[in-house]
């Protein structure tokens, strides 16, 4: 059993594959956190894991025991207002206006498997043997029952946490904060890692050391956002990509979130994640419940790569769902950067015909096929085909693309409405707005109020009828603005701060319904690129458009940062034209291919305008990607050299049996008279020999890892090629019987 309860010491010991998580019921019936990290033998000794002692000025909960205080006690789910002055995990306002909370242990259950969370995305199991679940029931006598849910994975260093809050009061209670997790550490000897950025430079690896006080990231934009990702890691001092302890916190949610770290006066650390309390509250009427989103806690004693690999495996196989979860993802061509809004059927078919000769498998028709949408000012919401551009409709175009031997895919932006649209003329009140106040635009559009059931139903039916009307096998689900004037006229004044979370619950209902109605369709989410690249969306759609920035050099950082949490099988990565549309940079076709091949590969340019040499290069890239596709999409990804650290980037993917590997190496700027570049590979079998395809070299896994891959000797073209932006991708195959 992965979860034990020692009734003598009153401690719970949760054992995931190679880590322990231990907490204890204190004499005041509150839960104190004792340990999370490397596994401890049973029984863990509670008394020596925790120090509870009074300090000058500290609160005293028990007049008989002056040293007993929660003020500095590491806790499991800290309450508010009676002894702990650090950040609480939840806050309740009782009917008399008082706000003190005090959660006391009532009982617990240990269950095989992992129950699903009502209406929210979450990690799942396929058999009860994969995880055990602990439910700890707590109660505040003022009228709140709280169940802490922990699921412990047998084969991964993963513990998921979420919380169910239920009112037992006679009068409504207001929850002003309901975070999903709170974990205390007894020191702060960590570097904090977060994935921060902006549109076009999402998920930049950002690190800082901890200091006394609060350090937080958040989104209050109505989406998880380009600016911050709902993820934090604490890296032990001295750890790096390959060794040392790292603790990960990943929130399975796509809306406003808070991820914060507080260091107290004794340099203890509290980490908390959940729905952003800013602009949130939730009214619980008697008997009602609120389920918080899930946080996936992961532990690695093999550095940041070890942590990433844990998330990759879990999110690829037990967060993503559907027919495409384990299937090879098609190589696609998307017409956005080729045509923007300016296309007709002949133009689309010309690109598709060229794509087919090169081996592309899927054509994706992007924005501009519906209503009167010749630019981004109109038509969102009017999901009927523009026959000026596509006289034979989507059915006609889809059939012609199918006849070329390719699949057909379509772009939508279902959550939005243009003020210039038929939908807006009919339903001006369906957008998020405050009656009588300005409706702030962004990209000339407004957001539909998905907190309203009739709006959800409308989207489900509209999108379903388009998907039924044509042979569509892929959908790109876009979302291109953040929320303002957040208000829901259906709710009373006192409940307005529920709107943001109600929108997310509505969105998840829509996604669940549409993805289960059309199981043969591969869905890719998008939000102006990677503005909603989060585990919540990955539960419904197994891949995401990583960024609108398609520049190969920028993509090194974006994909490197994204890979801290998300698997390669979740990252859309396309070769685009030069000069690059976002940066103006001119890079060779080779590096654009070599970067994109470490993701779900595709193209985003006008193939009819390329010269013969580029077309030949693309043909080879497609053949190469088909050969490595399964390895890239399902292998173990390892970061080797960071683009955040210098001029070189390197990474590789290794198959589970260690017989197959694919290495990407990139040098951004040329150097005169360069040094001897060597990259120490990882993850190979030191006892095997690997043939490096396309070269005369066959080298031991030990040599490749401990002495390094001699880049200039093995990839001679890198040295010969002059100029900036050089790269190579090498396939390594273990030799039979060696
Ligand atoms: C934003 C997306 O990220 C782009 O790829 C493209 O689909 C545009 N929207 C279309 O409006």
PDB file of C-alpha atoms in Angstrom, residues 462-565:
ATOM      1  CA  UNK A 462     -22.582  25.716 -33.928  1.00  0.00           C
ATOM      2  CA  UNK A 463     -19.183  24.073 -33.859  1.00  0.00           C
ATOM      3  CA  UNK A 464     -20.740  20.602 -34.071  1.00  0.00           C
ATOM      4  CA  UNK A 465     -22.721  21.505 -37.155  1.00  0.00           C
ATOM      5  CA  UNK A 466     -19.617  22.809 -38.956  1.00  0.00           C
ATOM      6  CA  UNK A 467     -17.650  19.718 -37.950  1.00  0.00           C
ATOM      7  CA  UNK A 468     -20.431  17.512 -39.316  1.00  0.00           C
ATOM      8  CA  UNK A 469     -20.596  19.454 -42.580  1.00  0.00           C
ATOM      9  CA  UNK A 470     -17.165  18.588 -43.941  1.00  0.00           C
ATOM     10  CA  UNK A 471     -14.495  15.887 -43.711  1.00  0.00           C
ATOM     11  CA  UNK A 472     -12.652  17.635 -40.862  1.00  0.00           C
ATOM     12  CA  UNK A 473     -10.077  15.559 -38.969  1.00  0.00           C
ATOM     13  CA  UNK A 474      -8.209  18.285 -37.073  1.00  0.00           C
ATOM     14  CA  UNK A 475      -9.299  21.443 -35.258  1.00  0.00           C
ATOM     15  CA  UNK A 476      -7.152  24.365 -34.106  1.00  0.00           C
ATOM     16  CA  UNK A 477      -9.070  25.958 -31.207  1.00  0.00           C
ATOM     17  CA  UNK A 478      -7.826  29.522 -30.851  1.00  0.00           C
ATOM     18  CA  UNK A 479      -8.506  32.255 -28.239  1.00  0.00           C
ATOM     19  CA  UNK A 480      -7.125  35.693 -28.937  1.00  0.00           C
ATOM     20  CA  UNK A 481      -7.817  38.101 -26.130  1.00  0.00           C
ATOM     21  CA  UNK A 482      -7.878  38.450 -22.354  1.00  0.00           C
ATOM     22  CA  UNK A 483     -10.915  39.363 -20.288  1.00  0.00           C
ATOM     23  CA  UNK A 484     -12.033  42.832 -19.204  1.00  0.00           C
ATOM     24  CA  UNK A 485     -15.225  44.157 -17.610  1.00  0.00           C
ATOM     25  CA  UNK A 486     -15.734  40.716 -16.075  1.00  0.00           C
ATOM     26  CA  UNK A 487     -19.360  40.519 -14.995  1.00  0.00           C
ATOM     27  CA  UNK A 488     -22.249  38.107 -15.298  1.00  0.00           C
ATOM     28  CA  UNK A 489     -25.730  39.668 -15.381  1.00  0.00           C
ATOM     29  CA  UNK A 490     -27.213  36.296 -14.386  1.00  0.00           C
ATOM     30  CA  UNK A 491     -25.551  36.462 -10.964  1.00  0.00           C
ATOM     31  CA  UNK A 492     -26.508  38.711  -8.024  1.00  0.00           C
ATOM     32  CA  UNK A 493     -24.165  41.513  -6.994  1.00  0.00           C
ATOM     33  CA  UNK A 494     -22.678  39.478  -4.165  1.00  0.00           C
ATOM     34  CA  UNK A 495     -21.611  36.653  -6.505  1.00  0.00           C
ATOM     35  CA  UNK A 496     -19.911  38.591  -9.308  1.00  0.00           C
ATOM     36  CA  UNK A 497     -16.463  37.386  -8.321  1.00  0.00           C
ATOM     37  CA  UNK A 498     -17.508  33.851  -9.285  1.00  0.00           C
ATOM     38  CA  UNK A 499     -17.616  34.792 -12.967  1.00  0.00           C
ATOM     39  CA  UNK A 500     -14.006  33.965 -13.877  1.00  0.00           C
ATOM     40  CA  UNK A 501     -14.195  30.440 -12.481  1.00  0.00           C
ATOM     41  CA  UNK A 502     -17.694  29.894 -13.857  1.00  0.00           C
ATOM     42  CA  UNK A 503     -16.312  30.784 -17.303  1.00  0.00           C
ATOM     43  CA  UNK A 504     -13.682  28.061 -16.917  1.00  0.00           C
ATOM     44  CA  UNK A 505     -16.260  25.500 -15.798  1.00  0.00           C
ATOM     45  CA  UNK A 506     -18.357  26.450 -18.844  1.00  0.00           C
ATOM     46  CA  UNK A 507     -15.360  26.179 -21.153  1.00  0.00           C
ATOM     47  CA  UNK A 508     -14.444  22.757 -19.774  1.00  0.00           C
ATOM     48  CA  UNK A 509     -18.036  21.585 -20.300  1.00  0.00           C
ATOM     49  CA  UNK A 510     -17.923  22.770 -23.924  1.00  0.00           C
ATOM     50  CA  UNK A 511     -14.552  21.109 -24.547  1.00  0.00           C
ATOM     51  CA  UNK A 512     -15.668  17.838 -22.954  1.00  0.00           C
ATOM     52  CA  UNK A 513     -18.816  17.760 -25.038  1.00  0.00           C
ATOM     53  CA  UNK A 514     -17.226  18.623 -28.378  1.00  0.00           C
ATOM     54  CA  UNK A 515     -14.162  16.408 -28.019  1.00  0.00           C
ATOM     55  CA  UNK A 516     -16.311  13.438 -27.030  1.00  0.00           C
ATOM     56  CA  UNK A 517     -18.794  14.042 -29.864  1.00  0.00           C
ATOM     57  CA  UNK A 518     -15.928  13.984 -32.392  1.00  0.00           C
ATOM     58  CA  UNK A 519     -13.423  11.408 -31.172  1.00  0.00           C
ATOM     59  CA  UNK A 520     -11.888  11.039 -34.661  1.00  0.00           C
ATOM     60  CA  UNK A 521     -10.755  14.686 -34.669  1.00  0.00           C
ATOM     61  CA  UNK A 522      -7.310  15.714 -33.445  1.00  0.00           C
ATOM     62  CA  UNK A 523      -7.716  18.945 -31.441  1.00  0.00           C
ATOM     63  CA  UNK A 524      -4.915  21.478 -30.966  1.00  0.00           C
ATOM     64  CA  UNK A 525      -5.405  24.378 -28.600  1.00  0.00           C
ATOM     65  CA  UNK A 526      -3.975  27.823 -29.195  1.00  0.00           C
ATOM     66  CA  UNK A 527      -4.227  31.268 -27.681  1.00  0.00           C
ATOM     67  CA  UNK A 528      -2.326  33.752 -29.793  1.00  0.00           C
ATOM     68  CA  UNK A 529       0.294  30.990 -29.815  1.00  0.00           C
ATOM     69  CA  UNK A 530       1.066  29.706 -26.351  1.00  0.00           C
ATOM     70  CA  UNK A 531      -1.194  31.902 -24.206  1.00  0.00           C
ATOM     71  CA  UNK A 532      -3.071  28.946 -22.773  1.00  0.00           C
ATOM     72  CA  UNK A 533      -0.405  26.252 -22.843  1.00  0.00           C
ATOM     73  CA  UNK A 534      -1.431  24.577 -19.609  1.00  0.00           C
ATOM     74  CA  UNK A 535      -2.341  21.131 -18.258  1.00  0.00           C
ATOM     75  CA  UNK A 536      -6.050  22.015 -18.174  1.00  0.00           C
ATOM     76  CA  UNK A 537      -6.226  22.425 -21.942  1.00  0.00           C
ATOM     77  CA  UNK A 538      -4.022  19.359 -22.513  1.00  0.00           C
ATOM     78  CA  UNK A 539      -6.655  17.192 -20.839  1.00  0.00           C
ATOM     79  CA  UNK A 540      -9.022  17.920 -23.740  1.00  0.00           C
ATOM     80  CA  UNK A 541      -6.567  18.624 -26.556  1.00  0.00           C
ATOM     81  CA  UNK A 542      -3.312  16.665 -26.646  1.00  0.00           C
ATOM     82  CA  UNK A 543      -1.345  19.386 -28.420  1.00  0.00           C
ATOM     83  CA  UNK A 544      -0.949  23.171 -28.325  1.00  0.00           C
ATOM     84  CA  UNK A 545       0.438  25.756 -30.748  1.00  0.00           C
ATOM     85  CA  UNK A 546       3.544  26.628 -28.770  1.00  0.00           C
ATOM     86  CA  UNK A 547       3.981  30.239 -29.866  1.00  0.00           C
ATOM     87  CA  UNK A 548       3.119  32.633 -32.670  1.00  0.00           C
ATOM     88  CA  UNK A 549       6.826  33.275 -32.815  1.00  0.00           C
ATOM     89  CA  UNK A 550       8.154  30.877 -35.454  1.00  0.00           C
ATOM     90  CA  UNK A 551      11.702  32.277 -35.619  1.00  0.00           C
ATOM     91  CA  UNK A 552      14.105  29.340 -35.185  1.00  0.00           C
ATOM     92  CA  UNK A 553      16.416  31.175 -32.784  1.00  0.00           C
ATOM     93  CA  UNK A 554      13.542  32.370 -30.598  1.00  0.00           C
ATOM     94  CA  UNK A 555      11.972  28.941 -30.724  1.00  0.00           C
ATOM     95  CA  UNK A 556      15.073  27.417 -29.105  1.00  0.00           C
ATOM     96  CA  UNK A 557      14.256  29.294 -25.921  1.00  0.00           C
ATOM     97  CA  UNK A 558      10.492  28.900 -26.183  1.00  0.00           C
ATOM     98  CA  UNK A 559      10.630  25.140 -26.742  1.00  0.00           C
ATOM     99  CA  UNK A 560      13.380  24.679 -24.157  1.00  0.00           C
ATOM    100  CA  UNK A 561      11.344  26.530 -21.531  1.00  0.00           C
ATOM    101  CA  UNK A 562       8.109  24.776 -22.492  1.00  0.00           C
ATOM    102  CA  UNK A 563       9.840  21.416 -22.103  1.00  0.00           C
ATOM    103  CA  UNK A 564      10.409  22.059 -18.408  1.00  0.00           C
ATOM    104  CA  UNK A 565       6.846  20.797 -17.884  1.00  0.00           C
TER     105      UNK A 565
END
